[in-house]
Each structure stands twice: as structure tokens, then as C-alpha cells.
Coordinates of C-alpha atoms and ligand atoms in Angstrom, one line a residue:
X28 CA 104.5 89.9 66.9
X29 CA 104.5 92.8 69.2
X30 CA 103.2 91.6 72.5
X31 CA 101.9 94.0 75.9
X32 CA 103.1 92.4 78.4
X33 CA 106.5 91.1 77.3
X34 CA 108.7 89.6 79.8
X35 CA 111.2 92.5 81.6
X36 CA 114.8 91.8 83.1
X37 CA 115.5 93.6 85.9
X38 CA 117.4 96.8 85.7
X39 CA 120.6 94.5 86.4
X40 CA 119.5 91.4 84.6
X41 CA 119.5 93.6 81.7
X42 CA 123.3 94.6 81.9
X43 CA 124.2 90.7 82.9
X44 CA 122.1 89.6 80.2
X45 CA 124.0 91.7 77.8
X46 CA 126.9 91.8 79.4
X47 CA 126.7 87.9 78.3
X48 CA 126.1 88.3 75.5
X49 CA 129.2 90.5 74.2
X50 CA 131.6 88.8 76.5
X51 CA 132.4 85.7 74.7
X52 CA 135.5 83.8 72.8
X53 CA 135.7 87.4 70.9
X54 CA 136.9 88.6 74.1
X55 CA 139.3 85.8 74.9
X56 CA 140.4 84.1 72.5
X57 CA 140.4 86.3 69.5
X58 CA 141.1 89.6 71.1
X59 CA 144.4 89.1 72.8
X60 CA 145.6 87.3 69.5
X61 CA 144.8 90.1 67.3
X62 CA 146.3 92.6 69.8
X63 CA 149.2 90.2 69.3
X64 CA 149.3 90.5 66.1
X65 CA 148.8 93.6 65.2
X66 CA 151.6 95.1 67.4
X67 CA 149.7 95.8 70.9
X68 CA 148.7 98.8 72.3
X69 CA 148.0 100.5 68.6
X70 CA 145.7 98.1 68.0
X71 CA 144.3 98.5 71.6
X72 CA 143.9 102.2 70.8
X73 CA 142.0 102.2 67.7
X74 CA 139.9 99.5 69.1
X75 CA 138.7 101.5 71.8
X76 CA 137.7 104.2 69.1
X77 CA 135.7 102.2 67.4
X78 CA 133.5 100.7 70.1
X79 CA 132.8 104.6 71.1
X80 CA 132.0 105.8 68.3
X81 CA 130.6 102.9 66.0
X82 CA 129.9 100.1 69.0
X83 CA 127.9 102.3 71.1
X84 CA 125.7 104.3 68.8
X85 CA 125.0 101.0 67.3
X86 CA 124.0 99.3 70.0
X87 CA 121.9 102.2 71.6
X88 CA 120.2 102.1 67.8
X89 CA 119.6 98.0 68.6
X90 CA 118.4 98.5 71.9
X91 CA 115.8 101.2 71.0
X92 CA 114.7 99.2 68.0
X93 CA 113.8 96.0 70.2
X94 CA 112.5 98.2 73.2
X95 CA 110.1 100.5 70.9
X96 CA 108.9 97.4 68.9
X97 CA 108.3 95.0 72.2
X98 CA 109.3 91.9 69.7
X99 CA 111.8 89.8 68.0
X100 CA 114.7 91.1 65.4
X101 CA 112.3 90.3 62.6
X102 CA 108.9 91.4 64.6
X103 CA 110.4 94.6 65.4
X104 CA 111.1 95.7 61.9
X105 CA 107.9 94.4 60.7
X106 CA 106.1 96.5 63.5
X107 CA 108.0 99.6 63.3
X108 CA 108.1 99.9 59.2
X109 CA 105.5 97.6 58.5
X110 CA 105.0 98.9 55.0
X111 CA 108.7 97.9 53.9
X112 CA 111.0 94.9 53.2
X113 CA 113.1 95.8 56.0
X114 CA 112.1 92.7 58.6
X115 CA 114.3 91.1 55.8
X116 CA 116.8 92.8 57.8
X117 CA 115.7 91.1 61.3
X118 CA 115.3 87.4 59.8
X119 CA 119.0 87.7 58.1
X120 CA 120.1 88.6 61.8
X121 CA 118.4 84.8 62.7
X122 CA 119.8 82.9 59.7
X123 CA 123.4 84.8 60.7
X124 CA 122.7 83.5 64.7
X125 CA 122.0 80.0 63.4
X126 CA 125.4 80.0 61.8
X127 CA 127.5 81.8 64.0
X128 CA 126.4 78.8 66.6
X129 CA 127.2 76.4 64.0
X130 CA 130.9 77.1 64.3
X131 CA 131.0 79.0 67.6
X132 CA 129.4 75.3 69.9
X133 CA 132.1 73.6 68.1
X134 CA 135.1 75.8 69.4
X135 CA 133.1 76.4 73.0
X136 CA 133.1 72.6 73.5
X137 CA 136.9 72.6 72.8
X138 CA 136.9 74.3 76.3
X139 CA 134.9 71.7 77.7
X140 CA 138.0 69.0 76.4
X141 CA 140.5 71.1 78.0
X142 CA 138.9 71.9 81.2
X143 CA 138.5 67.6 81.5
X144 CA 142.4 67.8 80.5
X145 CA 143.4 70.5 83.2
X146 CA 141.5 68.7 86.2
X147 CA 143.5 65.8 84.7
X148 CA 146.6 67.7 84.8
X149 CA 147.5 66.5 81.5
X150 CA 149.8 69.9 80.9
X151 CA 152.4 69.7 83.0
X152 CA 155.7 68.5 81.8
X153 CA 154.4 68.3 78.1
X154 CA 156.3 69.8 75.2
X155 CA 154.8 72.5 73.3
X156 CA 155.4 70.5 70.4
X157 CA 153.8 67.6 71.9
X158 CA 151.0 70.4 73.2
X159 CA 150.5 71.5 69.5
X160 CA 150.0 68.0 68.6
X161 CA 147.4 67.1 71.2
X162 CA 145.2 69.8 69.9
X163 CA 145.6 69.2 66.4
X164 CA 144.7 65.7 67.1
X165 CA 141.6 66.3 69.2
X166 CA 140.5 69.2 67.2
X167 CA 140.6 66.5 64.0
X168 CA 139.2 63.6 65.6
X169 CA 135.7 63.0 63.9
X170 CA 133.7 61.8 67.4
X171 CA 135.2 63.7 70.7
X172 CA 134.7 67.4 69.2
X173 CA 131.6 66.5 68.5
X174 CA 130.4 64.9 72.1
X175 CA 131.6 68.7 74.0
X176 CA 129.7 69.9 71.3
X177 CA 126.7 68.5 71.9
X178 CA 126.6 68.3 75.5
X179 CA 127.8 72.3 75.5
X180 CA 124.4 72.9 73.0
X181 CA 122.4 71.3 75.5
X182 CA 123.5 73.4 78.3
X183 CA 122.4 76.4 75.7
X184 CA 119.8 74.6 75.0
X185 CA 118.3 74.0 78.9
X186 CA 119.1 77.9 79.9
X187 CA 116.9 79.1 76.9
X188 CA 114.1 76.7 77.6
X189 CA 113.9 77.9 81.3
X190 CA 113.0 81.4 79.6
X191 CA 114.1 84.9 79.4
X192 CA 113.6 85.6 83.5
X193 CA 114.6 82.4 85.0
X194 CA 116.6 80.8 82.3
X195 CA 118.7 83.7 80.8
X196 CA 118.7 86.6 83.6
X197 CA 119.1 84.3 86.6
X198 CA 122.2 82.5 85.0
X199 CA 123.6 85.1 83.5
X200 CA 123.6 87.3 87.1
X201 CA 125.6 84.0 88.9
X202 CA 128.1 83.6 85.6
X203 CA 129.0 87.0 84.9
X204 CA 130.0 87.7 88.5
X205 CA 132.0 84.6 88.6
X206 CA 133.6 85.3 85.3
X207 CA 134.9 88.8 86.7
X208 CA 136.5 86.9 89.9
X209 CA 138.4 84.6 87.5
X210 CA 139.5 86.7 85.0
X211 CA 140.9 89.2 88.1
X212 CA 142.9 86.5 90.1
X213 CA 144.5 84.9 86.2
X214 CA 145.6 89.0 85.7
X215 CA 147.1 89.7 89.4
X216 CA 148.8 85.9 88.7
X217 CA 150.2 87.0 85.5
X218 CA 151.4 90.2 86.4
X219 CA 153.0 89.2 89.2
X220 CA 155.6 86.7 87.1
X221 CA 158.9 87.3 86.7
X222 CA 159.0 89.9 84.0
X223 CA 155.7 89.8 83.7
X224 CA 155.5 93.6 83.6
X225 CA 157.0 93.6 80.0
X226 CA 153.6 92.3 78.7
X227 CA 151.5 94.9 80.2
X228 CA 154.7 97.4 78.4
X229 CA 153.5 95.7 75.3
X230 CA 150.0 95.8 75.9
X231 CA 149.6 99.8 76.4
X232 CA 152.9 101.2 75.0
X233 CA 151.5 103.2 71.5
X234 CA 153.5 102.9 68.8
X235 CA 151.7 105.1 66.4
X236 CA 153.6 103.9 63.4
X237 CA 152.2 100.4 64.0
X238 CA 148.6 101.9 62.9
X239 CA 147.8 101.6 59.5
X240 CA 144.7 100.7 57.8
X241 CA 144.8 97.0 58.5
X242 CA 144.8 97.8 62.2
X243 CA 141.6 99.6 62.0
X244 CA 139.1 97.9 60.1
X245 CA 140.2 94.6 62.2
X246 CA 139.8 96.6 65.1
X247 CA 136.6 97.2 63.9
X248 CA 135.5 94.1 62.3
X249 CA 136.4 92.8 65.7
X250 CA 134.3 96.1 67.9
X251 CA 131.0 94.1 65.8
X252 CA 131.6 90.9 66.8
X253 CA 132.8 91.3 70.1
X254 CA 129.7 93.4 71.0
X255 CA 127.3 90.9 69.2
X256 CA 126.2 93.9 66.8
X257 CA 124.8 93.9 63.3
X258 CA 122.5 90.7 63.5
X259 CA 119.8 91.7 66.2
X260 CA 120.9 90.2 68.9
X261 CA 120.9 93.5 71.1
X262 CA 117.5 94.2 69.2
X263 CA 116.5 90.9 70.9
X264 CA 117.5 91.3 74.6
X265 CA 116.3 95.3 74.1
X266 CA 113.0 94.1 73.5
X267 CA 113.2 92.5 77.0
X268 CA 114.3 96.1 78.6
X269 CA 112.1 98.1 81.0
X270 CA 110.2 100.8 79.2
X271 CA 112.3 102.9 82.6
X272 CA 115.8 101.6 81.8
X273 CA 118.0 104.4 80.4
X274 CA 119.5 102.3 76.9
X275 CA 121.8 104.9 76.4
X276 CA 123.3 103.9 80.1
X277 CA 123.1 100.5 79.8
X278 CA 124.6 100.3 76.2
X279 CA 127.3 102.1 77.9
X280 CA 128.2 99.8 80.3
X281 CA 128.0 96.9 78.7
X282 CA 130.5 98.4 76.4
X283 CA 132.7 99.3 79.2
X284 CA 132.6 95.6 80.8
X285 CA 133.0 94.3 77.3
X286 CA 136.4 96.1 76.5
X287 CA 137.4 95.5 80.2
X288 CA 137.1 91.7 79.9
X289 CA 139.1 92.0 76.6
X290 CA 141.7 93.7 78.7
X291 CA 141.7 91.8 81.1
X292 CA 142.2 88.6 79.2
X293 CA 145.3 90.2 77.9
X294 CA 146.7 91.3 81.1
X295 CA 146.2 87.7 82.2
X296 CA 147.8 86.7 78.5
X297 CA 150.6 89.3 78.2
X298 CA 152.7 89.0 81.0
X299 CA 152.8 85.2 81.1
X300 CA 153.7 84.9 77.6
X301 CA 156.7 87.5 77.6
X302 CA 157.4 85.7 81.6
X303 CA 158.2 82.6 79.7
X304 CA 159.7 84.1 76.3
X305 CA 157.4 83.3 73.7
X306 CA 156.6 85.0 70.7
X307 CA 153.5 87.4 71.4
X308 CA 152.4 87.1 68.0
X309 CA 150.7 83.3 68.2
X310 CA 147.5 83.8 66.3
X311 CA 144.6 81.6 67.2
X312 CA 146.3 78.9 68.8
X313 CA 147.4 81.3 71.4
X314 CA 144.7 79.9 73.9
X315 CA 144.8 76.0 73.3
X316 CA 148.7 76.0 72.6
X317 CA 150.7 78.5 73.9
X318 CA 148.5 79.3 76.8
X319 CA 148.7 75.4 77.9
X320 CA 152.3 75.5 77.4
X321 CA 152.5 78.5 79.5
X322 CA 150.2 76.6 82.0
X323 CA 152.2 73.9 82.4
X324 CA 155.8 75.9 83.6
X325 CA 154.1 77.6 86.2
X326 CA 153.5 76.2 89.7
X327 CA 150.1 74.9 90.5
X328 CA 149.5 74.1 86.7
X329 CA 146.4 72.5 86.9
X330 CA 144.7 74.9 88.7
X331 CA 145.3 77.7 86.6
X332 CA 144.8 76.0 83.3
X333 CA 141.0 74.7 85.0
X334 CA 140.3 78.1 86.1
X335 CA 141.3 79.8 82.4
X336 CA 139.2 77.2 80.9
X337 CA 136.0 77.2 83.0
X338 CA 136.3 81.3 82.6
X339 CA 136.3 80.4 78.5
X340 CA 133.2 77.8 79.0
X341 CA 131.2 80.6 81.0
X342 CA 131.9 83.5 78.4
X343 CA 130.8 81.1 76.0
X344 CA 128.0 80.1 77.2
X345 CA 126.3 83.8 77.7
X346 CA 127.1 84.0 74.7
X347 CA 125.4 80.6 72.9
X348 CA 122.2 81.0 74.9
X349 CA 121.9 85.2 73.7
X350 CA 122.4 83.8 69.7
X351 CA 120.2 81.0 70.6
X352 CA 117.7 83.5 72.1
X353 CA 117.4 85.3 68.7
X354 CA 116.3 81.8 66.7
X355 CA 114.0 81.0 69.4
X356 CA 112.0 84.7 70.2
X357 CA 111.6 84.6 66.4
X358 CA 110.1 81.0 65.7
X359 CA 107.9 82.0 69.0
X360 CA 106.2 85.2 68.0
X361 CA 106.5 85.3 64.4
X362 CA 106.3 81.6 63.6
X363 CA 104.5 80.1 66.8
X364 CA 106.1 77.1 67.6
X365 CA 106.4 76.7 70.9
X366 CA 109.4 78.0 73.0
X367 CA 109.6 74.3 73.6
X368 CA 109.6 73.3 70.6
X369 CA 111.6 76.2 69.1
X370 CA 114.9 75.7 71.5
X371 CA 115.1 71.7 70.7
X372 CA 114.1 72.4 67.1
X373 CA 117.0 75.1 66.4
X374 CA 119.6 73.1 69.4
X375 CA 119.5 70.0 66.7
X376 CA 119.9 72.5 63.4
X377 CA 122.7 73.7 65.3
X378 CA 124.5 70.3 66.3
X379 CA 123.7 69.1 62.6
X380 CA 125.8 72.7 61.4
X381 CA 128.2 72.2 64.7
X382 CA 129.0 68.1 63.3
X383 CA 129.4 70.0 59.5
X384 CA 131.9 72.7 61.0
X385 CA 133.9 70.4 63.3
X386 CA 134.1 67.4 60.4
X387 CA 135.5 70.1 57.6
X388 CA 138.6 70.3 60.3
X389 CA 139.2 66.7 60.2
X390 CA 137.6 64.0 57.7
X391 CA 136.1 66.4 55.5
X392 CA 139.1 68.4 55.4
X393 CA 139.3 68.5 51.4
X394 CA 135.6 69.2 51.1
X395 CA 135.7 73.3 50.7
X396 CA 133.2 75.8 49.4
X397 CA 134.9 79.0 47.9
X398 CA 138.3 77.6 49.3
X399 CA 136.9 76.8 52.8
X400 CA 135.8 74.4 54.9
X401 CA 132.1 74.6 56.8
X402 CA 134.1 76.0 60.4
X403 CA 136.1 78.8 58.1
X404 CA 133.0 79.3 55.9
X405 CA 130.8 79.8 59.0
X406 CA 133.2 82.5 60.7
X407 CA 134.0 84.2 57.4
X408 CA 129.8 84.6 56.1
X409 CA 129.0 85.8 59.4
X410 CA 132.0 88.1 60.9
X411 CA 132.6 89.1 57.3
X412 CA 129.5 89.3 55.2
X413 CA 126.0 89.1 57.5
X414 CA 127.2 91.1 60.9
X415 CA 128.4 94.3 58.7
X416 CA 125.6 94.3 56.3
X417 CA 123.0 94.0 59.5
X418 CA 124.9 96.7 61.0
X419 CA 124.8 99.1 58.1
X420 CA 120.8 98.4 57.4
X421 CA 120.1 98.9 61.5
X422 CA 122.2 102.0 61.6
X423 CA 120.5 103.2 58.2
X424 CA 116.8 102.6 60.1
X425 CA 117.9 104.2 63.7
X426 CA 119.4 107.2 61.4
X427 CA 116.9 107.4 58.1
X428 CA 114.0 105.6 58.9
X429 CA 112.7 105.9 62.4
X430 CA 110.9 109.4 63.5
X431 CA 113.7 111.7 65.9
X432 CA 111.2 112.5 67.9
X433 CA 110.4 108.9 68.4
X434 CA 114.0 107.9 69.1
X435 CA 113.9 111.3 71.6
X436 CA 111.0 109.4 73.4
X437 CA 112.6 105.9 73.6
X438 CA 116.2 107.1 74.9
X439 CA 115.0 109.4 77.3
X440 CA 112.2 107.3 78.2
X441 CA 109.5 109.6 77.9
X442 CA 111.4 112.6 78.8
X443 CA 112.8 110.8 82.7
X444 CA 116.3 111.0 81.2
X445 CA 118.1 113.9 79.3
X446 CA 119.9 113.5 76.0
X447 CA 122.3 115.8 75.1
X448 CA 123.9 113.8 72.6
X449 CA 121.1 113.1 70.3
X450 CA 122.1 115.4 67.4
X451 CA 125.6 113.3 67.3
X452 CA 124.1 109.9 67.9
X453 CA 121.9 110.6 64.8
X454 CA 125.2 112.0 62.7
X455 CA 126.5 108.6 63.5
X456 CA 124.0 106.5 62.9
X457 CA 123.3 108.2 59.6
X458 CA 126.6 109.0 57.8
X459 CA 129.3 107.8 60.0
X460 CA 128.5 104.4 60.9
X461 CA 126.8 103.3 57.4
X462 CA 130.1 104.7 56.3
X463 CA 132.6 103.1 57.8
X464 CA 131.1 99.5 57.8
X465 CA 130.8 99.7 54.4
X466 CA 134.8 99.9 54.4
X467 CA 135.6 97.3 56.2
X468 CA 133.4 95.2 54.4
X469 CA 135.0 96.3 51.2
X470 CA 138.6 95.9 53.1
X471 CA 137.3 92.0 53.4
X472 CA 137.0 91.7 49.7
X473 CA 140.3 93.4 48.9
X474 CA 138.1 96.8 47.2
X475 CA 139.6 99.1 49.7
X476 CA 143.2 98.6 48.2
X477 CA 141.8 98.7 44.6
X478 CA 139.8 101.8 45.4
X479 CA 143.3 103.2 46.5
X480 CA 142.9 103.5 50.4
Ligands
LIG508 N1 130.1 88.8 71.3 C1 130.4 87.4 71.3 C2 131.9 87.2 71.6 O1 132.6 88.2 71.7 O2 132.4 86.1 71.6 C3 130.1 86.7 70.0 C4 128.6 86.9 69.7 C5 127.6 86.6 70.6 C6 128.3 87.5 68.5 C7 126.3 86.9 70.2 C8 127.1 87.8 68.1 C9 126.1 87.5 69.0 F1 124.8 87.8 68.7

């Protein structure tokens, strides 16, 4: 429940802390291979529409709802509409953190593996058949996946139980800083390959025929994910916000560090793979193949493939201990467990859905559910199903259901800031947003070509 004197980051913790929290393996991993496949700069276009005008009224809505409410993503709906079912709302965003962990550990220990591999500079002079192969056998082994998994839980784990202050803010203000240096020295080494400069053609030349309705709802399927929006995680860390913070500042820089990391990972991407003449359009093996393969041609091998792959554990990890944060703010106020009690609790339901996820790749490969497999089915329930449905109820609430003059009070905290844009945030948030999740989760289910779009 609501509580007086919640814990507060600093004005900075706030932005590292949800800084994080967005940047993640949607940032570098799946990013560059979308933009891959979907031809490139289009893609990068209509991606940056969608994070201004869905990503950021929806996370200024999260933010407020947390802030206003002082609680978890349930406890806030419960205390701001505490007639209605909505907290439903809030405690699907906890069941959908639980699950995107479930699969999301399993791939962020994968880094652990190949940083281990890099220091052990197993890349260099390797095939990228024999590459391909090394992954597919790790990734299928039934007891290494799982070890990286569990030690990277526990990592999550330890952060989270040092608390919000002194667990999440302090580490997250060392990480994110480091992150950034990494991700600049991979880009300036990319760029400066031979022909390295026809990647970065790639990544921002427009082709506007290369837009067409696939490109924009998984441009904004991947705006959601990549901001951690729809399932209360931003409601979470708002609720941890100074009552003086401006949200709709914050919200907007975390957005732009969020979209910069995703270019960045590209430029670091781009150039190396059209330096060395390989087909841009990898899909998701692009970081663990092609990237290694890459890796291992250039000079100093090891030490760029350690650097890439620590920069993928940290983005990670901000990431783990934010979803993680959700399960364990929830069992503490609404539930009360202990916070103690709460992170080991949910770290073991996670490991027990992290051993299910990595398994269906390997022995329990024939066991599927709707045609998948517990990793697949993990992804596709969340980033498909749970994320747009939170996002459509929470921008429903921020448009419909909250008081405008309460939302006034909240962004401009109390009248310190101005906001000019309130009549268009609450268009969004009412018609616009609501609207065009709805499409791309009726694109995920095939309605939208049935309905004739
Ligand atoms: N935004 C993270 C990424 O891009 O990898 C994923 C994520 C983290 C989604 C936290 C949702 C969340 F609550």
C-alpha cells in the first residue's frame, strides 16, 4: 500500500535507474537485427515516431501513475481507483515481469558464456560455420545455460536485495556510465573499418518504399519493449521519483538515451558487418554468430568481443534487477513478505521458469504449447499479448480515468513546471495510443490483414 515516506532516487538516480531499465538486449540485440531486417534507415524512422508519440506519453502516463500513488504497479491502481478492478491491471504487469525474466536470465547468461569465451580468445581463427555450431551447441546443452543463468539471477538477485537507494540507484549510476564508454569506443572502432562507412549509408539512408505496415507495428511492438512500457515497470520506479522531479523531463530523456544506445549498437553493428561482407539481414543470431565471426577477423579480437559482451551483461542486468523490482515492491507492500524474503522467493520462481525456457531449446525441444516451446512462449505472451494490453489499460487510466486537473498537478509538480502540452498528451493517451496498440496487437494475430489494412 501507499506509503509516506517512500524511498526517493536522486534527481539522477532516477534517470540511471530508468535509463536501466529500457536499455537492455531490446536495444542490442534485437534492435540492430530488426533494423536489419526490415531494410535500415525506414525502419529507423518510423521507430523514432513511435517512441515520440506513443513511447513518451506512455511513459510520462507510468511515471505519474507510480508518483501520484507512492506504491507498487498493483498498489497504485488500487489507491488511485480503489473502487474498480483496475489493480488487475498492476498485478498482470507482475505476472508479465515474472515471465519476461523467465526467458530474458536465460539469454543474459548467454553473455556471461561468451564473455568467459572472449577472455579465452576462443574466436579467432574459427569458421562461422564452426561459430554457428558452438552456439547451437551451448545454447542446447541442458546444464551450462543453465549455470550463467543462475549465477546472472543472483547478481539480480543481490542488487534488489541491497534496496531501491543502495542496491538499484548506486549500481545503476556506475553501469550506465560505463555502458556509454563502451558502446562509444565499439562505434568509433566500427566506423573507422575499411568501408565501414557503407553501414552507417545503410543505417540512415530512407528508403521510403521500404515502409509498409509490417515496418511500423514492429517498430512499435519493439518502442514497448525496448522502453519497458505496458507492464508497470516505469509505474514502479515512478513511484520512487521526487514529488520535485519534472516526469515529463525525465521520461524525455530516458527516451533519448534509450534510442541513442539502440543507435549506437548499430553504428557499432553496421559498419563491421558490411567491413567484412556479410549479409545485414542476420536475424537474432546477429550478436552470438555473426558478431563473433566479425570479432574474430579483426585485430585485437579478444578484446573487442570481451568488451561487446560485458556491454550486453551490463544492459542486461539494469534491466533484470528493474523487472525484478516490480515482483518484489509488490509482494512487499501489497503482500508483506519481506523484501528479503520477496527477492529470494521470486529469484528461485525465476530460475525454475529460466531452467523451463532454456530446456524447451535443447531436451525439451519437442515439448510445445500452441506450437512453442517455454523460451518462444515466454517472449511471444509477453512482447505480444501482456506488454500491449498493459499499455492500452494504463493509457486508457492516464487518459479516461484519472482527474486532468490531477494529472496538471503531478506533471507540473504543483505548478513549479509549466505544461504546454497537456491538451496533446491527453489526446494521446486517450484516442491515439489506445488506438494504435490495439493494432499491433491485432497485426500479431494476423486481424489487421483480415480487417483489410
Ligand atoms: N527494455 C528492456 C530491453 O530493451 O531489453 C526490456 C525490459 C526491461 C522490458 C524491463 C520490460 C521491463 F519492465
Amino acid at each position: 500500500m501507499a506509503k509516506k515516506d517512500r524511498i526517493n532516487f536522486s534527481k539522477i538516480g532516477a534517470i540511471a535507474a530508468a535509463t536501466g531499465s529500457a536499455v537492455g538486449l531490446g536495444n542490442i540485440w534485437r534492435f540492430p537485427y530488426l533494423l536489419g531486417e526490415s531494410g535500415g534507415g525506414a525502419f529507423l524512422l518510423v521507430y523514432i515516431l513511435c517512441v515520440i508519440f506513443l513511447g513518451l506519453p506512455v511513459m510520462i502516463s507510468e511515471f505519474s501513475i507510480g508518483r501520484m500513488a507512492q506504491a507498487n504497479a498493483a498498489g497504485s491502481f488500487r489507491t488511485l481507483a480503489p473502487k474498480g478492478k483496475w489493480w488487475l491491471v498492476g498485478l498482470m504487469g507482475v505476472i508479465c515481469s515474472f515471465i519476461i525474466l523467465g526467458f530474458y536470465v536465460v539469454v543474459s547468461g548467454w553473455t556471461l558464456e561468451y564473455i568467459a569465451q572472449s577472455i579465452g580468445n576462443k574466436f579467432s581463427h574459427v569458421s562461422p560455420a564452426q561459430l554457428n555450431q558452438s552456439f547451437t551447441n551451448f545454447s542446447t546443452d541442458t546444464f551450462r545455460p543453465i549455470g550463467w543463468m543462475i549465477l546472472f539471477t543472483a547478481f539480480t538477485c543481490a542488487i534488489v536485495l541491497a534496496g531501491v537507494k543502495d542496491g538499484i540507484e548506486k549500481s545503476t549510476k556506475f553501469m550506465m556510465p560505463l555502458l556509454f564508454l563502451i558502446i562509444i569506443i565499439l562505434g568509433i572502432r566500427s566506423i573507422t573499418l575499411p568501408n565501414g562507412t557503407e553501414g552507417l549509408k545503410f543505417l540512415f539512408k530512407t528508403d521510403f518504399g521500404k515502409i509498409n505496415s509490417e515496418v511500423v507495428l514492429s517498430a512499435m511492438g519493439q518502442a514497448f519493449f525496448s522502453l519497458s512500457l505496458g507492464m508497470g515497470c516505469m509505474i514502479t520506479y515512478g513511484s520512487y521519483m521526487n514529488k520535485h522531479n519534472n516526469l515529463s523531463s525525465t521520461a524525455l530523456q530516458v527516451t533519448i538515451l534509450d534510442t541513442l544506445v539502440a543507435i549506437l549498437a548499430s553504428i557499432a553493428i553496421f559498419p563491421a558487418v558490411f567491413s567484412f561482407g556479410i549479409d545485414p539481414a542476420q536475424g537474432p543470431e546477429l550478436v552470438f554468430i555473426t558478431l563473433p565471426h566479425i570479432f574474430s577477423q579483426m585485430q585485437g579480437s579478444a578484446i573487442w568481443s570481451t568488451l561487446f559482451f560485458i556491454l550486453l551483461a551490463l544492459a542486461s542486468l539494469t534491466s533484470t534487477i528493474s523487472l525484478l523490482e516490480v515482483i518484489v515492491a509488490y509482494m512487499n507492500e501489497e503482500l508483506h513478505i519481506s523484501r528479503a524474503k520477496a527477492a529470494i522467493g521470486s529469484s528461485v520462481g525465476v530460475i525454475i521458469l529460466g531452467v523451463m525456457a532454456s530446456f524447451s531449446l535443447g531436451i525439451w525441444k519437442e515439448f510445445t504449447i500452441f506450437g512453442l516451446g517455454f523460451f518462444d512462449l515466454f517472449d511471444a505472451l509477453t512482447s505480444k499479448v501482456l506488454m500491449p494490453v498493459g499499455g492500452i489499460f494504463i493509457s486508457l487510466f492516464v487518459g479516461w480515468k484519472i482527474d486532468k486537473q490531477k494529472i496538471y498537478k503531478e506533471l507540473s509538480s504543483n505548478g513549479k513546471y509549466k505544461i504546454p502540452f497537456l491538451n496533446v498528451f491527453l489526446l494521446i493517451t486517450r484516442y491515439l495510443a489506445p488506438l494504435a496498440i490495439l493494432l499491433i496487437l491485432l497485426n500479431q494475430f494476423g486481424l489487421t490483414k483480415w480487417l483489410g489494412f
